[in-house]
Short mmCIF file of C-alpha atoms and ligand atoms in Angstrom, two decimals:
data_model
loop_
_atom_site.label_atom_id
_atom_site.label_comp_id
_atom_site.label_asym_id
_atom_site.label_seq_id
_atom_site.Cartn_x
_atom_site.Cartn_y
_atom_site.Cartn_z
CA MET A 144 362.89 150.28 -55.64
CA LYS A 145 363.37 152.17 -58.83
CA LYS A 146 361.14 149.63 -60.53
CA GLN A 147 358.60 149.87 -57.75
CA LEU A 148 358.45 153.66 -58.13
CA GLU A 149 358.12 153.41 -61.91
CA ALA A 150 355.33 150.84 -61.55
CA LEU A 151 353.62 153.14 -59.04
CA ARG A 152 353.79 156.06 -61.45
CA GLN A 153 352.26 153.90 -64.19
CA ALA A 154 349.51 152.52 -62.01
CA ALA A 155 348.62 155.95 -60.61
CA GLY A 156 348.56 157.41 -64.13
CA ALA A 157 346.15 154.72 -65.30
CA ALA A 158 343.90 155.08 -62.24
CA ILE A 159 343.78 158.86 -62.70
CA ALA A 160 342.80 158.50 -66.33
CA GLN A 161 340.01 156.13 -65.39
CA ALA A 162 338.51 158.26 -62.60
CA THR A 163 335.14 159.46 -63.90
CA ASP A 164 334.27 162.04 -61.26
CA SER A 165 335.92 164.19 -58.59
CA ALA A 166 335.03 161.80 -55.81
CA ALA A 167 336.72 158.87 -57.56
CA LEU A 168 339.73 161.05 -58.28
CA ASP A 169 340.02 161.94 -54.63
CA GLY A 170 340.03 158.22 -53.86
CA VAL A 171 342.98 157.78 -56.22
CA ARG A 172 344.90 160.61 -54.52
CA VAL A 173 344.44 158.99 -51.12
CA GLN A 174 345.45 155.59 -52.43
CA TYR A 175 348.75 156.74 -53.94
CA LEU A 176 349.77 159.91 -52.11
CA GLY A 177 347.94 159.60 -48.80
CA ARG A 178 349.77 159.21 -45.48
CA LYS A 179 349.09 155.51 -45.58
CA GLY A 180 349.25 155.43 -49.40
CA ASP A 181 351.42 153.42 -51.77
CA LEU A 182 354.16 156.04 -52.21
CA THR A 183 354.63 156.34 -48.45
CA GLY A 184 354.80 152.55 -48.35
CA VAL A 185 357.70 152.53 -50.82
CA LEU A 186 359.54 155.38 -49.05
CA LYS A 187 359.41 153.47 -45.78
CA GLN A 188 361.84 150.99 -47.29
CA MET A 189 364.46 153.74 -47.88
CA GLY A 190 366.22 152.73 -44.65
CA ARG A 191 367.43 149.60 -46.33
CA LEU A 192 369.25 151.54 -49.04
CA SER A 193 372.91 152.42 -49.13
CA ALA A 194 374.09 156.01 -48.66
CA GLU A 195 374.75 156.44 -52.41
CA GLU A 196 371.41 155.01 -53.47
CA ARG A 197 369.34 157.05 -51.04
CA PRO A 198 369.53 160.52 -52.71
CA VAL A 199 368.96 158.99 -56.15
CA ILE A 200 365.86 157.13 -55.05
CA GLY A 201 364.76 160.15 -52.98
CA GLN A 202 364.92 162.37 -56.03
CA LEU A 203 363.07 159.81 -58.14
CA ALA A 204 360.38 159.48 -55.46
CA ASN A 205 359.96 163.28 -55.53
CA GLU A 206 359.65 163.23 -59.30
CA VAL A 207 357.03 160.51 -59.13
CA ARG A 208 355.07 162.47 -56.50
CA CYS A 209 355.25 165.63 -58.62
CA ALA A 210 354.21 163.74 -61.72
CA ILE A 211 351.23 162.15 -59.99
CA GLU A 212 350.22 165.50 -58.47
CA GLY A 213 350.41 167.09 -61.89
CA LEU A 214 348.19 164.39 -63.41
CA LEU A 215 345.74 164.68 -60.54
CA ALA A 216 345.46 168.44 -60.98
CA GLN A 217 344.99 168.13 -64.69
CA ARG A 218 342.37 165.46 -64.47
CA GLY A 219 340.66 167.27 -61.59
CA ALA A 220 340.30 170.44 -63.65
CA LYS A 221 338.91 168.49 -66.58
CA LEU A 222 336.40 166.60 -64.43
CA GLN A 223 335.27 169.85 -62.80
CA GLU A 224 334.70 171.37 -66.20
CA ASP A 225 332.67 168.38 -67.35
CA GLU A 226 330.59 168.37 -64.21
CA THR A 227 329.83 172.08 -64.51
CA ALA A 228 328.86 171.65 -68.15
CA LEU A 229 326.60 168.75 -67.24
CA ARG A 230 324.92 170.70 -64.48
CA LEU A 231 324.37 173.71 -66.71
CA LYS A 232 322.80 171.48 -69.30
CA ALA A 233 320.48 169.88 -66.77
CA GLU A 234 319.44 173.27 -65.46
CA THR A 235 318.75 175.03 -68.72
CA LEU A 236 315.47 176.79 -68.98
CA ASP A 237 313.61 176.71 -72.26
CA VAL A 238 312.07 180.16 -72.30
CA THR A 239 310.23 179.40 -75.53
CA MET A 240 308.20 176.62 -73.90
CA PRO A 241 304.50 177.56 -73.71
CA GLY A 242 303.26 178.16 -70.13
CA ARG A 243 300.81 175.91 -68.38
CA ALA A 244 297.44 177.65 -68.29
CA LYS A 245 295.87 177.97 -64.83
CA ALA A 246 292.19 177.17 -64.78
CA LEU A 247 290.60 180.33 -63.35
CA GLY A 248 287.47 179.93 -61.27
CA HIS A 249 284.53 182.27 -61.54
CA LYS A 250 281.46 183.31 -59.61
CA HIS A 251 278.53 181.01 -58.98
CA PRO A 252 275.30 182.27 -60.64
CA LEU A 253 273.80 182.96 -57.19
CA SER A 254 276.82 185.09 -56.26
CA ILE A 255 276.58 186.93 -59.57
CA VAL A 256 272.98 187.90 -58.83
CA ILE A 257 273.67 188.83 -55.19
CA ASP A 258 276.66 190.97 -56.22
CA GLU A 259 274.59 192.74 -58.88
CA VAL A 260 271.88 193.66 -56.40
CA LYS A 261 274.49 194.73 -53.84
CA GLU A 262 276.20 196.94 -56.40
CA ILE A 263 272.95 198.66 -57.38
CA MET A 264 271.81 199.14 -53.79
CA LEU A 265 275.22 200.42 -52.64
CA GLY A 266 274.86 203.01 -55.40
CA MET A 267 271.60 204.12 -53.79
CA GLY A 268 273.29 204.64 -50.43
CA PHE A 269 272.47 201.30 -48.82
CA SER A 270 275.04 199.36 -46.84
CA VAL A 271 275.27 195.61 -46.36
CA ALA A 272 274.25 194.09 -43.02
CA GLU A 273 274.62 190.51 -41.83
CA GLY A 274 272.95 188.30 -39.30
CA PRO A 275 273.47 184.75 -38.05
CA GLU A 276 272.00 181.73 -39.82
CA VAL A 277 271.43 180.07 -36.46
CA GLU A 278 268.91 182.50 -35.03
CA TRP A 279 266.71 182.96 -32.01
CA ASP A 280 263.02 182.31 -32.40
CA TYR A 281 262.61 185.83 -31.04
CA TYR A 282 264.33 187.50 -34.02
CA ASN A 283 263.04 185.14 -36.69
CA PHE A 284 259.39 185.26 -35.58
CA GLU A 285 258.44 186.98 -32.33
CA ALA A 286 259.95 190.42 -32.98
CA LEU A 287 258.55 190.31 -36.53
CA ASN A 288 255.05 190.14 -35.12
CA ILE A 289 254.74 186.38 -35.63
CA PRO A 290 253.98 185.11 -32.11
CA LYS A 291 253.81 181.42 -31.20
CA GLY A 292 250.77 179.82 -32.78
CA HIS A 293 250.56 182.41 -35.58
CA PRO A 294 249.59 180.72 -38.87
CA ALA A 295 252.46 182.46 -40.68
CA ARG A 296 254.78 180.08 -38.83
CA ASP A 297 253.32 177.16 -40.78
CA THR A 298 254.50 178.51 -44.12
CA GLN A 299 257.99 179.02 -42.72
CA ASP A 300 258.47 175.79 -40.83
CA THR A 301 262.18 175.42 -40.27
CA PHE A 302 264.80 173.40 -38.41
CA PHE A 303 264.78 173.90 -34.66
CA ILE A 304 267.96 173.51 -32.65
CA THR A 305 266.23 174.07 -29.33
CA GLU A 306 262.76 175.33 -28.56
CA SER A 307 263.99 178.90 -28.88
CA MET A 308 266.82 178.53 -31.40
CA LEU A 309 266.44 177.69 -35.07
CA LEU A 310 267.88 178.01 -38.58
CA ARG A 311 266.45 181.31 -39.80
CA SER A 312 263.61 180.87 -42.26
CA GLN A 313 264.01 184.37 -43.71
CA THR A 314 266.49 187.24 -43.74
CA SER A 315 263.93 189.52 -42.07
CA PRO A 316 265.42 188.94 -38.57
CA VAL A 317 268.39 191.02 -39.72
CA GLN A 318 265.96 193.98 -39.80
CA ILE A 319 265.40 193.58 -36.07
CA ARG A 320 269.09 193.16 -35.28
CA VAL A 321 269.95 196.31 -37.22
CA MET A 322 267.12 198.38 -35.71
CA GLU A 323 268.16 197.32 -32.22
CA GLN A 324 271.68 198.53 -32.82
CA GLN A 325 271.35 201.49 -35.16
CA LYS A 326 269.46 204.73 -34.88
CA PRO A 327 267.57 205.91 -37.97
CA PRO A 328 268.23 206.84 -40.69
CA ILE A 329 268.75 203.20 -41.65
CA ARG A 330 269.35 201.96 -45.18
CA ILE A 331 270.56 198.37 -45.40
CA ILE A 332 270.33 195.24 -47.47
CA ALA A 333 271.03 191.83 -45.97
CA PRO A 334 271.76 188.97 -48.35
CA GLY A 335 272.14 185.49 -46.92
CA ARG A 336 271.15 181.86 -46.54
CA VAL A 337 267.80 180.83 -45.13
CA TYR A 338 266.28 177.45 -44.33
CA ARG A 339 262.88 175.81 -44.46
CA SER A 340 261.78 172.25 -43.99
CA ASP A 341 260.75 171.90 -47.63
CA ALA A 342 261.27 168.80 -49.75
CA VAL A 343 263.59 169.27 -52.72
CA ASP A 344 262.01 169.74 -56.14
CA ALA A 345 262.50 171.96 -59.19
CA THR A 346 261.42 175.08 -57.28
CA HIS A 347 262.04 174.20 -53.62
CA SER A 348 265.08 173.57 -51.48
CA PRO A 349 265.52 173.36 -47.70
CA LEU A 350 268.35 175.88 -48.11
CA PHE A 351 268.03 178.95 -50.28
CA HIS A 352 268.99 182.62 -50.33
CA GLN A 353 267.17 185.87 -49.78
CA ILE A 354 268.04 189.53 -49.96
CA GLU A 355 266.39 191.71 -47.37
CA GLY A 356 266.05 195.48 -47.66
CA LEU A 357 265.18 197.99 -44.94
CA VAL A 358 264.86 201.77 -44.91
CA ILE A 359 263.84 203.72 -41.79
CA ASP A 360 263.74 207.49 -41.63
CA LYS A 361 261.39 210.38 -41.07
CA GLY A 362 258.62 210.65 -43.64
CA ILE A 363 259.30 207.42 -45.58
CA THR A 364 256.24 206.32 -47.61
CA MET A 365 255.16 203.64 -50.10
CA ALA A 366 256.30 206.08 -52.81
CA ASP A 367 259.89 205.63 -51.61
CA LEU A 368 259.46 201.86 -51.73
CA LYS A 369 258.09 202.07 -55.24
CA GLY A 370 260.83 204.47 -56.40
CA THR A 371 263.55 202.25 -54.98
CA LEU A 372 262.17 199.05 -56.52
CA ASN A 373 261.56 200.76 -59.88
CA GLN A 374 265.17 201.84 -59.93
CA LEU A 375 266.31 198.35 -58.96
CA ALA A 376 264.14 196.79 -61.69
CA ALA A 377 265.48 199.17 -64.33
CA ARG A 378 269.08 198.56 -63.36
CA LEU A 379 268.66 194.77 -63.17
CA PHE A 380 266.51 194.12 -66.22
CA GLY A 381 266.82 197.28 -68.28
CA GLU A 382 265.10 200.67 -68.61
CA GLY A 383 261.37 200.37 -69.14
CA THR A 384 260.96 197.45 -66.76
CA LYS A 385 257.77 198.16 -64.83
CA THR A 386 256.78 197.09 -61.34
CA ARG A 387 253.33 196.04 -60.17
CA PHE A 388 252.30 196.12 -56.53
CA ARG A 389 249.61 193.66 -55.44
CA PRO A 390 248.06 193.77 -51.95
CA HIS A 391 249.27 190.94 -49.74
CA HIS A 392 249.80 190.15 -46.09
CA PHE A 393 252.96 189.89 -44.04
CA PRO A 394 252.73 190.13 -40.26
CA PHE A 395 255.66 192.55 -40.02
CA THR A 396 254.51 195.09 -42.62
CA GLU A 397 251.35 197.18 -42.90
CA PRO A 398 250.33 197.65 -45.62
CA SER A 399 252.01 194.72 -47.34
CA CYS A 400 252.36 193.85 -50.99
CA GLU A 401 253.86 191.47 -53.45
CA VAL A 402 255.81 193.03 -56.27
CA ASP A 403 255.98 191.81 -59.86
CA PHE A 404 258.35 193.01 -62.60
CA THR A 405 257.38 193.07 -66.26
CA CYS A 406 258.84 190.00 -67.90
CA PHE A 407 262.24 191.07 -69.20
CA ARG A 408 262.03 188.55 -71.99
CA CYS A 409 258.79 189.62 -73.65
CA GLY A 410 258.51 193.06 -72.05
CA GLY A 411 255.01 192.27 -70.77
CA LYS A 412 253.37 190.78 -73.86
CA GLY A 413 253.35 187.25 -72.47
CA CYS A 414 255.76 184.40 -73.27
CA PRO A 415 256.60 180.90 -72.01
CA MET A 416 258.99 182.33 -69.42
CA CYS A 417 256.29 184.36 -67.65
CA LYS A 418 253.71 181.68 -68.49
CA GLY A 419 251.86 184.13 -70.70
CA GLU A 420 251.28 186.62 -67.90
CA GLY A 421 253.75 189.33 -68.85
CA TRP A 422 254.69 189.66 -65.17
CA ILE A 423 257.12 187.85 -62.92
CA GLU A 424 256.49 187.76 -59.19
CA LEU A 425 259.72 188.57 -57.39
CA LEU A 426 259.38 190.27 -54.02
CA GLY A 427 257.50 190.64 -50.80
CA ALA A 428 257.46 194.15 -49.38
CA GLY A 429 255.60 196.69 -47.30
CA MET A 430 255.74 199.46 -44.71
CA VAL A 431 257.36 198.27 -41.49
CA HIS A 432 254.63 197.53 -38.93
CA PRO A 433 254.48 200.08 -36.05
CA LYS A 434 254.58 197.19 -33.60
CA VAL A 435 257.89 196.01 -35.05
CA LEU A 436 259.37 199.52 -34.85
CA ARG A 437 258.20 199.96 -31.27
CA GLY A 438 259.69 196.58 -30.29
CA CYS A 439 263.09 197.85 -31.46
CA GLY A 440 262.80 201.12 -29.54
CA ILE A 441 261.94 203.24 -32.59
CA ASN A 442 258.98 205.60 -32.20
CA PRO A 443 256.50 204.94 -35.05
CA GLU A 444 255.04 208.43 -34.56
CA GLU A 445 258.40 209.87 -35.51
CA TYR A 446 259.79 207.34 -37.95
CA SER A 447 258.45 205.12 -40.69
CA GLY A 448 260.07 202.80 -43.15
CA PHE A 449 259.74 200.17 -45.80
CA ALA A 450 261.15 196.67 -46.12
CA PHE A 451 261.38 194.12 -48.86
CA GLY A 452 262.61 190.58 -49.23
CA TRP A 453 263.23 188.47 -52.26
CA GLY A 454 264.43 185.08 -53.24
CA VAL A 455 267.82 184.98 -54.92
CA GLU A 456 267.27 181.57 -56.53
CA ARG A 457 264.09 182.78 -58.21
CA LEU A 458 265.87 185.85 -59.49
CA ALA A 459 268.82 183.81 -60.80
CA MET A 460 266.49 181.29 -62.44
CA PHE A 461 264.72 184.02 -64.40
CA ARG A 462 267.86 185.95 -65.12
CA PHE A 463 269.74 182.95 -66.54
CA GLN A 464 266.68 180.98 -67.68
CA ILE A 465 267.36 178.02 -65.44
CA ASP A 466 264.33 175.77 -65.15
CA ASP A 467 265.41 173.60 -62.24
CA LEU A 468 266.64 175.05 -58.96
CA ARG A 469 268.56 171.86 -58.12
CA LEU A 470 271.10 172.71 -60.82
CA LEU A 471 272.29 175.59 -58.64
CA TYR A 472 273.42 173.21 -55.90
CA GLU A 473 274.73 170.16 -57.73
CA ASN A 474 278.12 171.70 -58.59
CA ASP A 475 278.12 170.08 -61.99
CA MET A 476 280.90 171.78 -63.95
CA ARG A 477 279.01 171.37 -67.21
CA PHE A 478 276.35 173.63 -65.73
CA LEU A 479 278.54 176.03 -63.73
CA SER A 480 281.02 176.74 -66.51
CA GLN A 481 278.27 178.39 -68.56
CA PHE A 482 278.19 181.52 -66.42
N1 DAH B 654 260.49 187.44 -45.26
C1 DAH B 654 259.44 187.28 -46.23
C2 DAH B 654 259.42 185.83 -46.70
O1 DAH B 654 260.37 185.12 -46.53
C3 DAH B 654 259.64 188.19 -47.38
C4 DAH B 654 259.40 189.60 -47.02
C5 DAH B 654 258.16 190.17 -47.20
C6 DAH B 654 260.41 190.38 -46.49
C7 DAH B 654 257.91 191.47 -46.87
C8 DAH B 654 260.15 191.71 -46.12
C9 DAH B 654 258.89 192.23 -46.35
O2 DAH B 654 261.07 192.49 -45.61
O3 DAH B 654 258.64 193.54 -46.00
O4 DAH B 654 258.42 185.42 -47.24
#
C-alpha cells in the first residue's frame, strides 16, 4: 500500500502539472481526492492491514492528501492568474485607434427651399398650416370657386379616388380648411405635396410641391401682398430683387396675378438662366375672391385678404441651377450629396 500511495502521489502530481485550465484541474481533484476517487479507493483496503501498519499507512495517506491538495491549490492559483491575464489582454481597448466616421445625412434640396421660405415667413408672423393630400373635391375645387365643368379643372386634372375624393392638385384647399376653422386675422403658409396627371419630363412630374400663403384681416390690400412678396424675394435672393405683377386669372382670387422676380443671376439684364428675359416667373397670387370668403363664413364686407401659391421644384431648380426636375426624385447620391 505504501507503494500504491507513492504512485498515486506521483500520478496526481503529473496530472496537476498537465492541467491547462481550471476546469481540467477540477477534474484532476475529483479523480484523485473525490469520494469515489483513487485515494479513497486505496484507503478502503486499510481493513486488511495489521494494527501496527494501520497508523503508519494512515499517516502516509494523510501526507499524500495534503501534498496533492497543496499542489492543486498552487496550480489553481497559477491557472487563475493566467486566465485573468489572458482575459485582460483580450479586452484591452486601444484608445489611440481612430474612430469610425458616421456618414451624416443632410437635407434634400426641396426641403432646404421649403425650410428657407418657412423661416422667412415665420419671421413675418405667419404660422404653418397643413392639410391632407387625399382631399375632397369640395376643398380642392368647389370651395375655391371651381365648380364641376369649370375649364380650370382641365389644367389641374388629378387622380380621383372616388367621384368626390382625389389627390389634391394644389395646396389652395388648405386655405379653405384654415378659414373654416379659424377666425381672422389669419396668416398662414401651407407647404406640401400636390398631384396632377402629368407625364414626367424635365419640367413636369405627377407629384410635386407647392407653398401656399394666405392672409385675411381687416383692410388687407394688394399693397400688403406686394410688400410681403418683396420682402420674401429680398430675403430669398438678396436685397434689390424686384417683383413684377402681371394680370392673370385664378377662379379663387380677384384680381389675380402672376408674380415674377428679377433674375438673381443677372439681376435683370438677361442671361441663359432667365432665357434673356431678366425675370423669372415664380408665383400665382391675388386677392381672395369674395365668394370664397363667404363660403367659409367670413364676411367680405368686413374682411379681405390675399393668397399666393408657388411651386417648390421651380424655386429649387432656379436656386440651385438644376436643369432637370427628375434629378430631384431619383435619389442619386452623386446628385444629392452636392447640397
Ligand atoms: N393654386 C394655384 C395653382 O396651383 C396657384 C395659386 C394661384 C395659389 C393664386 C393661390 C393664388 O393661392 O392666390 O396653379
